[in-house]
Short mmCIF file of C-alpha atoms in Angstrom, two decimals:
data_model
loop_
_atom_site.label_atom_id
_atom_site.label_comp_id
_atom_site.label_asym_id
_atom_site.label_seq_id
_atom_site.Cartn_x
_atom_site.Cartn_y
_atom_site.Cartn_z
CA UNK A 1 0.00 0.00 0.00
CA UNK A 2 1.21 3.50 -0.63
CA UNK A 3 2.61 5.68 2.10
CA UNK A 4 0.21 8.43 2.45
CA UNK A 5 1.73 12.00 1.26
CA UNK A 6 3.35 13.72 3.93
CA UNK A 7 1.40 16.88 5.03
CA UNK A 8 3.22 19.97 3.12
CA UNK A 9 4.70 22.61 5.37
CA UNK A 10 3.39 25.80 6.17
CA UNK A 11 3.62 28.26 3.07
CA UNK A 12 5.76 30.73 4.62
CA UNK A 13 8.32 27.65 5.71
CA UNK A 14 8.22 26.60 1.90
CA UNK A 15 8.81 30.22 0.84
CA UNK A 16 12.19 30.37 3.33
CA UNK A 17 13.49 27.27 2.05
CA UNK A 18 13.13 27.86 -1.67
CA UNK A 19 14.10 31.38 -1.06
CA UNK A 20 17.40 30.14 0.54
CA UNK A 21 17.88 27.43 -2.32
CA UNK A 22 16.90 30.04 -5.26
CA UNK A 23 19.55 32.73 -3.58
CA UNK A 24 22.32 30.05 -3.26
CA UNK A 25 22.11 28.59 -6.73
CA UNK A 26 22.31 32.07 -8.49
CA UNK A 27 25.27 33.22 -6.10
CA UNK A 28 26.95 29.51 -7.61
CA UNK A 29 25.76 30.30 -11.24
CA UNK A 30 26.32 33.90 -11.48
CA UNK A 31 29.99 32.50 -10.44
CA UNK A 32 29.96 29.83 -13.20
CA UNK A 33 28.57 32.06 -16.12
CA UNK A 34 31.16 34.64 -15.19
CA UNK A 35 33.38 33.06 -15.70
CA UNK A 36 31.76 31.98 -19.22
CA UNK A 37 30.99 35.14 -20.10
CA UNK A 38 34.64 36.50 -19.30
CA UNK A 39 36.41 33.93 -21.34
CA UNK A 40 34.20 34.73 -24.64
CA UNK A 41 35.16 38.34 -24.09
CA UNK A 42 38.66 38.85 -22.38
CA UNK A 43 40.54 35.80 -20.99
CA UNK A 44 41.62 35.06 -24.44
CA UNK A 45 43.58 38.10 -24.51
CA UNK A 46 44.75 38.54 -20.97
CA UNK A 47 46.10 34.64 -20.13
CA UNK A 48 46.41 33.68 -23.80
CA UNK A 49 47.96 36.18 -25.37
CA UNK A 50 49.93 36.51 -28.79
CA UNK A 51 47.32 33.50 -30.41
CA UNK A 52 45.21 33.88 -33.52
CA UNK A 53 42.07 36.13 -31.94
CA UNK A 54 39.73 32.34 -32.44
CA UNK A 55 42.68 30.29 -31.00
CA UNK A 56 42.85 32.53 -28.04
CA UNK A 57 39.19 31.94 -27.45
CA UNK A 58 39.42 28.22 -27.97
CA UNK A 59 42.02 28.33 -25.00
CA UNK A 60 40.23 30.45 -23.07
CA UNK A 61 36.70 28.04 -23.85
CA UNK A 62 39.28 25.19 -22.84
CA UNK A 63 39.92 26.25 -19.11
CA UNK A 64 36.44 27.19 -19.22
CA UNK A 65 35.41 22.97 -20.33
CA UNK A 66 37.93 22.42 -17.49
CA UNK A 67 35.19 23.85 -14.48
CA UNK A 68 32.85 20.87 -15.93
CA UNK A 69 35.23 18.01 -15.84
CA UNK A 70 35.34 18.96 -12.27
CA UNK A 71 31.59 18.79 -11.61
CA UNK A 72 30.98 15.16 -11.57
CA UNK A 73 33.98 14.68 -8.96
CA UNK A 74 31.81 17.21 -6.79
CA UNK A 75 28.77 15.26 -7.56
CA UNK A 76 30.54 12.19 -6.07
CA UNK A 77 31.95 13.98 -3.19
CA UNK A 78 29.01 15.74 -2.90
CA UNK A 79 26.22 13.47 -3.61
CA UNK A 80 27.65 11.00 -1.00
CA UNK A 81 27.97 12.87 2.07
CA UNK A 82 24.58 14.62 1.14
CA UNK A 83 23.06 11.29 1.39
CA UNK A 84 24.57 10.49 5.03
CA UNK A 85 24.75 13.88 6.55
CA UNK A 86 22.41 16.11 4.53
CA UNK A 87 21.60 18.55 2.07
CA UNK A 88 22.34 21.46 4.34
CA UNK A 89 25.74 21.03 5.36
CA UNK A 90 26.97 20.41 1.63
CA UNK A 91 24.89 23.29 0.02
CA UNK A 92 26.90 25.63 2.92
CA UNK A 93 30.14 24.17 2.23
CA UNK A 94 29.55 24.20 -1.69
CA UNK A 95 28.51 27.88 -1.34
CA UNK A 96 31.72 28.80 0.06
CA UNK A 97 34.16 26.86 -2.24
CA UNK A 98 32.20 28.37 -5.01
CA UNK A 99 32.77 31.98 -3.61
CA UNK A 100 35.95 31.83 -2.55
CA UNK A 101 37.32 30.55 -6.18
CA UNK A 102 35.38 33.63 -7.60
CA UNK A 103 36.62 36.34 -5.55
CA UNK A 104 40.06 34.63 -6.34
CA UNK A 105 39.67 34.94 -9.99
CA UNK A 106 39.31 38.78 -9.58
CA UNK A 107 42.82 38.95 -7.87
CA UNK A 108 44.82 36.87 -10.40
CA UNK A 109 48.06 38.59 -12.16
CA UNK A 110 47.63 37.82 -16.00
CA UNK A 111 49.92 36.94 -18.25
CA UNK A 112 51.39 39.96 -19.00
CA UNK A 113 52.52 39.34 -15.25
CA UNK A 114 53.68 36.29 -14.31
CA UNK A 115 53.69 34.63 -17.23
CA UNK A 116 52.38 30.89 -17.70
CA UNK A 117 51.33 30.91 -14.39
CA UNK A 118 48.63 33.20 -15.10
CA UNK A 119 46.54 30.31 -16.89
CA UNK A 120 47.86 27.72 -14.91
CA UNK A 121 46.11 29.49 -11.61
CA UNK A 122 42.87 30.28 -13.46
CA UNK A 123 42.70 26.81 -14.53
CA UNK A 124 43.06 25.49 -11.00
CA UNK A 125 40.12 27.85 -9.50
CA UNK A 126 38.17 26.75 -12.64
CA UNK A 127 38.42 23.37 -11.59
CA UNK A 128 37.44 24.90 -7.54
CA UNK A 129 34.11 26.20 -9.35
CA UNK A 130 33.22 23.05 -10.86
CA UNK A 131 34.10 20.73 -8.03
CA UNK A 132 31.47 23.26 -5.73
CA UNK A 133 28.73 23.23 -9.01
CA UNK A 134 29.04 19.55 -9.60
CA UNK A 135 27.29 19.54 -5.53
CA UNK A 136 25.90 22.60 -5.35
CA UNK A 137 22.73 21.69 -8.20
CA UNK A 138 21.19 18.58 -6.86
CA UNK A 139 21.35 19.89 -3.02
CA UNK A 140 19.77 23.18 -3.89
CA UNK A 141 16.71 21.06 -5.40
CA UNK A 142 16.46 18.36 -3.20
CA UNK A 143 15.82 20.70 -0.53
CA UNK A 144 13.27 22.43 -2.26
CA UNK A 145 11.74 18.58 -3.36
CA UNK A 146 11.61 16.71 -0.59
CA UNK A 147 10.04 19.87 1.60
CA UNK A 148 7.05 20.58 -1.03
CA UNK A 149 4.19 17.80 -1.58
CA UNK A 150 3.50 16.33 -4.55
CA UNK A 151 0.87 18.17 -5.87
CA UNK A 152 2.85 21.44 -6.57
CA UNK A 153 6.05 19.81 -6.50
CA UNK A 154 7.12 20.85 -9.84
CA UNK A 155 6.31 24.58 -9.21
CA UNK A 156 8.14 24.60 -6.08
CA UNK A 157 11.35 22.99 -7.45
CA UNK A 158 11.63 24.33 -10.42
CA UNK A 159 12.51 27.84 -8.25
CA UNK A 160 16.06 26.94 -7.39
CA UNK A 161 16.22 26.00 -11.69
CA UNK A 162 15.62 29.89 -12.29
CA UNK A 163 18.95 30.73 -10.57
CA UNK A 164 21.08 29.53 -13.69
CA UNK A 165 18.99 32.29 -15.47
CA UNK A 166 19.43 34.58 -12.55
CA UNK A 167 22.99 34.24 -11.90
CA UNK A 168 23.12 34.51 -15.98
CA UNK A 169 21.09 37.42 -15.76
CA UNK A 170 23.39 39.00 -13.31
CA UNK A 171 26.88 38.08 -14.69
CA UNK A 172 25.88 39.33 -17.89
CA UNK A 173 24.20 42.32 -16.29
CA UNK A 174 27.31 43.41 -13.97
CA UNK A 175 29.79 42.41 -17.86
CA UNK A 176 27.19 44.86 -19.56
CA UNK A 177 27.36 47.46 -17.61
CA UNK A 178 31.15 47.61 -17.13
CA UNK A 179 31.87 47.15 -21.04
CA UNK A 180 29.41 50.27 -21.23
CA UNK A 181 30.79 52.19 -18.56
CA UNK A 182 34.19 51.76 -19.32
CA UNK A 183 36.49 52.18 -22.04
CA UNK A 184 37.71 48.92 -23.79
CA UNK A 185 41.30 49.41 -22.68
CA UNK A 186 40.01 50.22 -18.60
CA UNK A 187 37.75 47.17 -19.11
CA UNK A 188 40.65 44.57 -20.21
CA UNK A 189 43.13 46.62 -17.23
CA UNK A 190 40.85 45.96 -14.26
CA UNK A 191 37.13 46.63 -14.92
CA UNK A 192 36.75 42.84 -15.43
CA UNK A 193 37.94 42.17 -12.17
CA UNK A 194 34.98 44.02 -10.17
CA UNK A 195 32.21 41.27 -11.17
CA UNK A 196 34.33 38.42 -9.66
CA UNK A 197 34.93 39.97 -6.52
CA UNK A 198 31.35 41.28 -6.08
CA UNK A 199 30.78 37.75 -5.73
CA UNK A 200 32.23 37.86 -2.00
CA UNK A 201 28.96 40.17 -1.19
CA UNK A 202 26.49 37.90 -2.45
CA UNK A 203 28.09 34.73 -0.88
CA UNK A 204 27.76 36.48 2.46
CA UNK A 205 24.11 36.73 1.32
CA UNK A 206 23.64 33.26 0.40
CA UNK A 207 24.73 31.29 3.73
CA UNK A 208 22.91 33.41 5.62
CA UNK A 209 20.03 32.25 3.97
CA UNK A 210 20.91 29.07 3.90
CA UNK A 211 21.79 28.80 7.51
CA UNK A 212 18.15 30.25 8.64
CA UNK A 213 16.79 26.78 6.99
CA UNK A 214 15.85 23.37 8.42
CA UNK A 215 17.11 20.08 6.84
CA UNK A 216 15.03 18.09 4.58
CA UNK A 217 12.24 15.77 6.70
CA UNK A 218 12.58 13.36 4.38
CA UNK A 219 15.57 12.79 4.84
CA UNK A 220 15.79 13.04 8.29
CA UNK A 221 13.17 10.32 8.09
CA UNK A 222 15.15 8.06 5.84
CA UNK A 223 18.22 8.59 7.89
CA UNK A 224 16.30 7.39 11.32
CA UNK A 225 14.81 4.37 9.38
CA UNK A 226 18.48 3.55 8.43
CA UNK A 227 19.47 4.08 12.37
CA UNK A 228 16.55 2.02 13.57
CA UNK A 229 17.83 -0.75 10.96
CA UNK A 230 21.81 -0.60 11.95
CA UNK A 231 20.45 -1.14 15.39
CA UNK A 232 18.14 -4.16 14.96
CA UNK A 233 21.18 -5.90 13.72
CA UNK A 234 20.15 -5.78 9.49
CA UNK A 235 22.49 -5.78 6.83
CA UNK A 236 24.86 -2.69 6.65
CA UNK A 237 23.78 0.21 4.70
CA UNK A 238 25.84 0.45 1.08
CA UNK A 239 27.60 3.44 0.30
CA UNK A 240 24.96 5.81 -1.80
CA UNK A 241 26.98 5.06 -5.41
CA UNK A 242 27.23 1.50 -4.90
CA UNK A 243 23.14 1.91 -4.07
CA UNK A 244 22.81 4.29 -7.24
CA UNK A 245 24.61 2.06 -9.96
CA UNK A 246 22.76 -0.98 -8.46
CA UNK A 247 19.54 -0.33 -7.76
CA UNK A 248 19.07 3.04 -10.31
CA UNK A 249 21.36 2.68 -13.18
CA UNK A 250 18.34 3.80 -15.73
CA UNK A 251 17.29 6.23 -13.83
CA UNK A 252 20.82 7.67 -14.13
CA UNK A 253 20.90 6.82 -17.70
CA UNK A 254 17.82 8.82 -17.94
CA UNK A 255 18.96 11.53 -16.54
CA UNK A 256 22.32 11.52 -18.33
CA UNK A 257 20.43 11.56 -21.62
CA UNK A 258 17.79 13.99 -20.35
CA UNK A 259 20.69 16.73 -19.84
CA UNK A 260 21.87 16.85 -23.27
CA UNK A 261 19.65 18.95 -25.35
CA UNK A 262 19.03 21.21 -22.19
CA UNK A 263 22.83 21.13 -21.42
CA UNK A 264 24.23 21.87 -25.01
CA UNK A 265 21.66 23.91 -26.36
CA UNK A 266 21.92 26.21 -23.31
CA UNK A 267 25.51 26.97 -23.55
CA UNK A 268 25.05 27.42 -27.30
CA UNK A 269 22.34 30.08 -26.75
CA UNK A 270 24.54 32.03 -23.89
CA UNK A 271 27.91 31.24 -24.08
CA UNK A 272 28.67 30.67 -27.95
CA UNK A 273 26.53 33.62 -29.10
CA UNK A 274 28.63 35.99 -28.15
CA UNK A 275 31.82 34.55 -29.57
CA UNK A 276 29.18 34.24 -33.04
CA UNK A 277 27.75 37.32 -32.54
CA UNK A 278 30.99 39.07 -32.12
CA UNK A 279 33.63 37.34 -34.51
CA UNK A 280 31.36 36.17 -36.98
CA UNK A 281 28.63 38.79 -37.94
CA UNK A 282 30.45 41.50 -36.14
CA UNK A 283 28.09 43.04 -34.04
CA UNK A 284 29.58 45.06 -31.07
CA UNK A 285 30.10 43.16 -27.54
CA UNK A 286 27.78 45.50 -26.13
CA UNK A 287 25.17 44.36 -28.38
CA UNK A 288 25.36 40.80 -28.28
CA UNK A 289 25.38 40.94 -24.17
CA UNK A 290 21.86 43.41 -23.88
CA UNK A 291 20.90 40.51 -26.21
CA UNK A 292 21.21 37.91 -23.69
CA UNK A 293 20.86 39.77 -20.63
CA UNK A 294 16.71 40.30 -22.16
CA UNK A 295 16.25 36.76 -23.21
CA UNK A 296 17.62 35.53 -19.60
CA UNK A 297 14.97 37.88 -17.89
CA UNK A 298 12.58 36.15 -20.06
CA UNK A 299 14.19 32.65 -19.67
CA UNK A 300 14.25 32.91 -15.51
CA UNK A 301 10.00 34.27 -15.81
CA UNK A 302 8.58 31.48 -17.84
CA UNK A 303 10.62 28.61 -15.72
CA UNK A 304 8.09 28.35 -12.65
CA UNK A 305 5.56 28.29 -15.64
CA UNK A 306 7.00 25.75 -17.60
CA UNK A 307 7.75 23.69 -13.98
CA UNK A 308 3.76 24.30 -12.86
CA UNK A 309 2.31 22.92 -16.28
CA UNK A 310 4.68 19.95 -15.57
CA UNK A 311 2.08 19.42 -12.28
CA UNK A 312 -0.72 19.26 -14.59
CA UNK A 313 -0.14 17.54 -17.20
CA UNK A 314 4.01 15.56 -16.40
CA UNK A 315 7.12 16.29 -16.32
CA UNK A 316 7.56 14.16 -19.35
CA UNK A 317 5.22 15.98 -22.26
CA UNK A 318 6.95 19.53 -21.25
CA UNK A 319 10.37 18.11 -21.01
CA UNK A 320 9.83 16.43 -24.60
CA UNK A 321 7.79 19.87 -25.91
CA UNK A 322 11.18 21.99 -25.17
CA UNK A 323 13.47 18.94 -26.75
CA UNK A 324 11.70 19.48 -30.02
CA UNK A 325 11.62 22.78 -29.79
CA UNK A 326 15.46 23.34 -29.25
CA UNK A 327 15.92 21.19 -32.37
CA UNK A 328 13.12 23.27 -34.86
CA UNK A 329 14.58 26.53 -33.91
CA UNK A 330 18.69 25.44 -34.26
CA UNK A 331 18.61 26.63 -37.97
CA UNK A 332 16.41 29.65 -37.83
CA UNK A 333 18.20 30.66 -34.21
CA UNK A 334 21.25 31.55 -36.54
CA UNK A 335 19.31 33.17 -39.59
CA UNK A 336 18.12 35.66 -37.47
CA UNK A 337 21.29 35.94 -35.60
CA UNK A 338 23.42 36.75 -39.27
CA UNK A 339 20.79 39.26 -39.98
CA UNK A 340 23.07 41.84 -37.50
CA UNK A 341 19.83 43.03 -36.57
CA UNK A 342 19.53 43.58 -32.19
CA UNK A 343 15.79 43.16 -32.45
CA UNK A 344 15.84 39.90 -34.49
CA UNK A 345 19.55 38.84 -32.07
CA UNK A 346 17.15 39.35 -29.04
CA UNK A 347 14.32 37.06 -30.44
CA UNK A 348 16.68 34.41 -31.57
CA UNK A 349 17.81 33.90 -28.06
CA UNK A 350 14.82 34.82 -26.12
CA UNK A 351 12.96 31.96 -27.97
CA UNK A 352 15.88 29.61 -27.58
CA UNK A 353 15.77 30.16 -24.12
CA UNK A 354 11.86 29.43 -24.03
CA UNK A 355 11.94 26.58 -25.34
CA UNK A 356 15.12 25.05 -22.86
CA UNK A 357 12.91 26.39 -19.94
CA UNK A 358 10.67 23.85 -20.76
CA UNK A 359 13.29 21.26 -20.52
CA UNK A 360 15.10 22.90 -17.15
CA UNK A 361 11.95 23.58 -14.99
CA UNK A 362 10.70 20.00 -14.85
CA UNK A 363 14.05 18.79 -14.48
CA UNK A 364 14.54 19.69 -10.87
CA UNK A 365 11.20 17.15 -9.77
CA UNK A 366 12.23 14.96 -12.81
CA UNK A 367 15.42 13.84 -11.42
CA UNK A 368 14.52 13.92 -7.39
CA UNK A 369 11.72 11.68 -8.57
CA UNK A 370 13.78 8.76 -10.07
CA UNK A 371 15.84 8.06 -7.22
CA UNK A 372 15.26 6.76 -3.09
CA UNK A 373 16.30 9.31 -0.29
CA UNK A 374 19.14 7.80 0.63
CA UNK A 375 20.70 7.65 -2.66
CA UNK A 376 18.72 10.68 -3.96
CA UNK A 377 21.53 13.67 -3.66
CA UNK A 378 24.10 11.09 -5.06
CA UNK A 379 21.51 9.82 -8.06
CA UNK A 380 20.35 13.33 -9.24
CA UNK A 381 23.70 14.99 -8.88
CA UNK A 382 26.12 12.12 -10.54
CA UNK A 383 23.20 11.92 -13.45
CA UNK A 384 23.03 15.29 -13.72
CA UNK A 385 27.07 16.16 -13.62
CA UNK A 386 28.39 13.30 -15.33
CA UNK A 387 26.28 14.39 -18.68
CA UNK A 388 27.65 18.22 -18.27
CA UNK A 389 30.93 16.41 -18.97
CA UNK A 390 29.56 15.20 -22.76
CA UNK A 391 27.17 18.35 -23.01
CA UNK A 392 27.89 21.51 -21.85
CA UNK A 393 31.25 21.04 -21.37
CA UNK A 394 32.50 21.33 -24.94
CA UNK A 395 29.48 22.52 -26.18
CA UNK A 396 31.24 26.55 -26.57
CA UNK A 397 34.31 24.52 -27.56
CA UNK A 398 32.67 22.22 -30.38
CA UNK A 399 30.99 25.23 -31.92
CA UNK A 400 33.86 27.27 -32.15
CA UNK A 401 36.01 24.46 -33.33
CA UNK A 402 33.06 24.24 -35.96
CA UNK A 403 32.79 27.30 -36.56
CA UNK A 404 36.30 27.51 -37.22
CA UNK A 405 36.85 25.14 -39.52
CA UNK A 406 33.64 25.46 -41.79
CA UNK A 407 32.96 29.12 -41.24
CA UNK A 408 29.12 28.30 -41.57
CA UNK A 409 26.63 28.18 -38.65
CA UNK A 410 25.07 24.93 -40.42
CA UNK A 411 27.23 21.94 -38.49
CA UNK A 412 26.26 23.84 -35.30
CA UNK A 413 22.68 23.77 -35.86
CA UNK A 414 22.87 20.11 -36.82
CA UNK A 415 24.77 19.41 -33.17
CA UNK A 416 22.22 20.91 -31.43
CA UNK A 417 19.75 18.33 -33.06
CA UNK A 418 21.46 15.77 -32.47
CA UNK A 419 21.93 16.58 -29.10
CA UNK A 420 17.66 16.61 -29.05
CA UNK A 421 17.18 13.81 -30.38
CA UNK A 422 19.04 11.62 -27.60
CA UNK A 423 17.31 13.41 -25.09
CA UNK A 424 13.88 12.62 -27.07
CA UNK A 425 15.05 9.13 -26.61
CA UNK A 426 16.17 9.01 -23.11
CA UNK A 427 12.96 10.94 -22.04
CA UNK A 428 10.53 9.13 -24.58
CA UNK A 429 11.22 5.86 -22.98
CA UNK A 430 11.34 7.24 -19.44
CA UNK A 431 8.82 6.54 -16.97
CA UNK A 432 6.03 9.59 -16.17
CA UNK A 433 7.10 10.69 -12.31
CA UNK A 434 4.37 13.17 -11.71
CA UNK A 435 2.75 12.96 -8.12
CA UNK A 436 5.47 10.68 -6.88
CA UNK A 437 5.41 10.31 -2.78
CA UNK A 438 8.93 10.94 -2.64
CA UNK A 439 9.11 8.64 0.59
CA UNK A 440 7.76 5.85 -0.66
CA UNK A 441 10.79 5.46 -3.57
CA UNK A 442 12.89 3.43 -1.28
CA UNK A 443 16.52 1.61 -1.61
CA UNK A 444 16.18 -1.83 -1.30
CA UNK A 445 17.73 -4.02 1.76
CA UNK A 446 20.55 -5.51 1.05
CA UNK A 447 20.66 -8.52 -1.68
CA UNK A 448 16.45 -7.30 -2.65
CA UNK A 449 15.75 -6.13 -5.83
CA UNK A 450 15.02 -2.50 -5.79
CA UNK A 451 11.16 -1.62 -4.71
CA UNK A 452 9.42 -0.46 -7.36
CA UNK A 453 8.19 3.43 -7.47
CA UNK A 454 4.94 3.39 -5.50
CA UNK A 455 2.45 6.82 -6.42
CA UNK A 456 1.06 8.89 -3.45
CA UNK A 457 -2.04 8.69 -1.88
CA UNK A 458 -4.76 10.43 -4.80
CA UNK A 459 -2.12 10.20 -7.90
#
């Protein structure tokens, strides 16, 4: 028989906690896209200097790739302490390490310094940020998950989703305004040092909103079920990964697959644009930033949308709507982009963006649905992490490298479907999650197949 639903908290309780996540996962992405956003427009020049202008950018997109090959090391780290001492502790610690790589960034000596050091130091606090991202993600949401109820679970979650758009919105805002403010040479000197060490301000911010919260109660449930079961003598508890590539290997496959038109297509729409924009049609940095600073407002107010249709009707048909809609709009997104036209620049993105909130919002539930609490951090976050290694990673990298060598926008556009149609695949064949009593997905004892997902009370 199915557990009944737990009772959802009081609204305002609910409002704290996904306040706390939402704050915490911009203060990590506005870190990560900075960083993004830096190496399409400067790092190129100041750590890899004397290359061909595209070269230097390939470099400088190559430390950036470097921040994602850390990530699914995090989600490991991560993902398994989460699991056996919480989400709270790790989203603190993750908050920090994230922060304190930023602020670092704005104090490095470039290469007109010290050399080969320079790039050799930014790659090591590239690989800080991604460690910190590769835990931060399926924390942030987990909290948020297993707090909610079912019924609105996909709202609720998909919250601490809009703070890739807000930390996007507000790297790119902070880039924007100092490339307008300042003159090109005062902006490559030092005015591109002042957005990474804002960042120490708004990590003071995030912990202490994420201090003021409670842990999860379902995990705190799980974890005195696994107490009361040590102490009646059972069969010790595995480690969370051994649990996860046992007992949930499709649902990490699923998720793995899931990420790839979201991941790709994302990094393509806000990284990569402004290397295209800039290089390749020639429209002015300025530009091509206001561009994506409008379409990441829009992207971060249609994401609790796209995550509260996901209660109504699954997570699967709105996941699937923005895969095929990330694929139909790869060729046109780059006709309108080599018109050189800011009007036609800012729909090209803004509906890009649409249609990969429809993947991201339903992701957060999506994922924390698959997997049992125990496992559940380590699941969503090595699913979730290891893919960012095949997608976004060398997405920016792959494009230019494309871009490069056939000097046409076409092989991009066809990576992009590609990229759709294995998530199409992984998602088509996935199992709908919607109304899932996230208590009642359980690990299975030790040498018992897995129990099977179990739907809450009135699904």
């Amino acid at each position: 028989m199915a557990r009944a639903a737990a009772a959802p908290p009081p609204s305002a309780n609910l409002r704290r906690i996904v306040a706390a996540s939402l704050i915490g996962t911009t203060v990590e992405w506005y870190d990560f896209f900075l960083y993004g956003s830096a190496a399409a427009l400067v790092f190129n020049k100041l750590f890899f200097p004397g290359s061909d202008p595209l070269v230097g950018t390939l470099l400088s997109f190559l430390t950036y790739a470097v921040g994602f090959a850390a990530r699914p090391v995090g989600a490991l780290v991560f993902g398994h302490y989460g699991d056996r001492l919480g989400r709270k502790k790790l989203l603190v610690l993750s908050l920090l390490m994230m922060g304190g790589a930023t602020f670092a960034i704005g104090l490095l000596p470039t290469h007109a310094t010290v050399g080969t050091a320079a790039p050799v130091l930014l790659t090591a606090l590239r690989l800080v940020q991604g460690f910190a991202l590769g835990g931060e993600w399926g924390g942030a949401v987990l909290l948020v998950s297993e707090h909610g109820d079912a019924r609105r679970r996909g709202f609720w979650a998909s919250w601490p989703q809009t703070g890739a758009p807000a930390g996007q919105l507000l790297a790119t805002g902070v880039l924007s305004l100092m490339t307008g403010l300042l003159p090109a040479a005062s902006f490559a000197s030092w005015g591109w040092r002042v957005p990474f060490l804002l960042s120490g301000v708004l990590v003071v911010v995030g912990l202490w909103m994420r201090l003021s919260v409670d842990e999860s109660p379902v995990f705190r449930a799980a974890l005195e079920r696994a107490e009361a079961r040590r102490t009646a003598g059972a069969a010790v508890e595995k480690m969370p990964l051994v649990a996860v590539l046992r007992h949930h290997w499709r649902e990490v496959l699923t998720a793995m697959g899931a990420r790839m038109a979201e991941n790709i297509s994302y990094y393509v729409l806000t990284a990569f644009v402004l290397v295209y924009a800039t290089s390749h049609t020639g429209l002015s940095q300025q530009t091509a930033l206001n561009a994506v600073l409008i379409a990441s407002a829009l992207h971060f107010a249609v994401i609790p949308a796209w995550g509260a249709l996901s209660d109504r009707i699954g997570r699967r048909p709105v996941y699937l709507l923005g895969a095929v809609g990330v694929a139909a709009w790869a060729f046109p997104f780059f006709a309108l982009v080599d018109s050189r036209n800011f009007g036609l620049l800012l729909l090209a993105v803004s509906v890009g963006l649409v249609f990969h909130g429809a993947m991201y919002a339903p992701q957060a539930a999506f994922f924390a649905e698959l997997f049992a609490t125990r496992m559940r951090y380590s699941g969503a976050s090595i699913g979730a992490q290891f893919a960012s290694v095949a997608a976004g990673a060398p997405a920016p990298l792959i494009a230019t490298a494309l871009l490069a060598d056939y000097g046409s926008p076409t092989p991009i556009a066809l990576y992009v479907i590609a990229a759709a149609l294995l998530t199409l695949l992984a998602v088509g064949v996935a199992r709908e999650t919607r109304s899932q009593d996230l208590a009642a997905v359980e690990e299975a004892p030790a040498g018992a197949a897995a129990s099977p997902p179990v739907p809450s009370a009135g699904a």
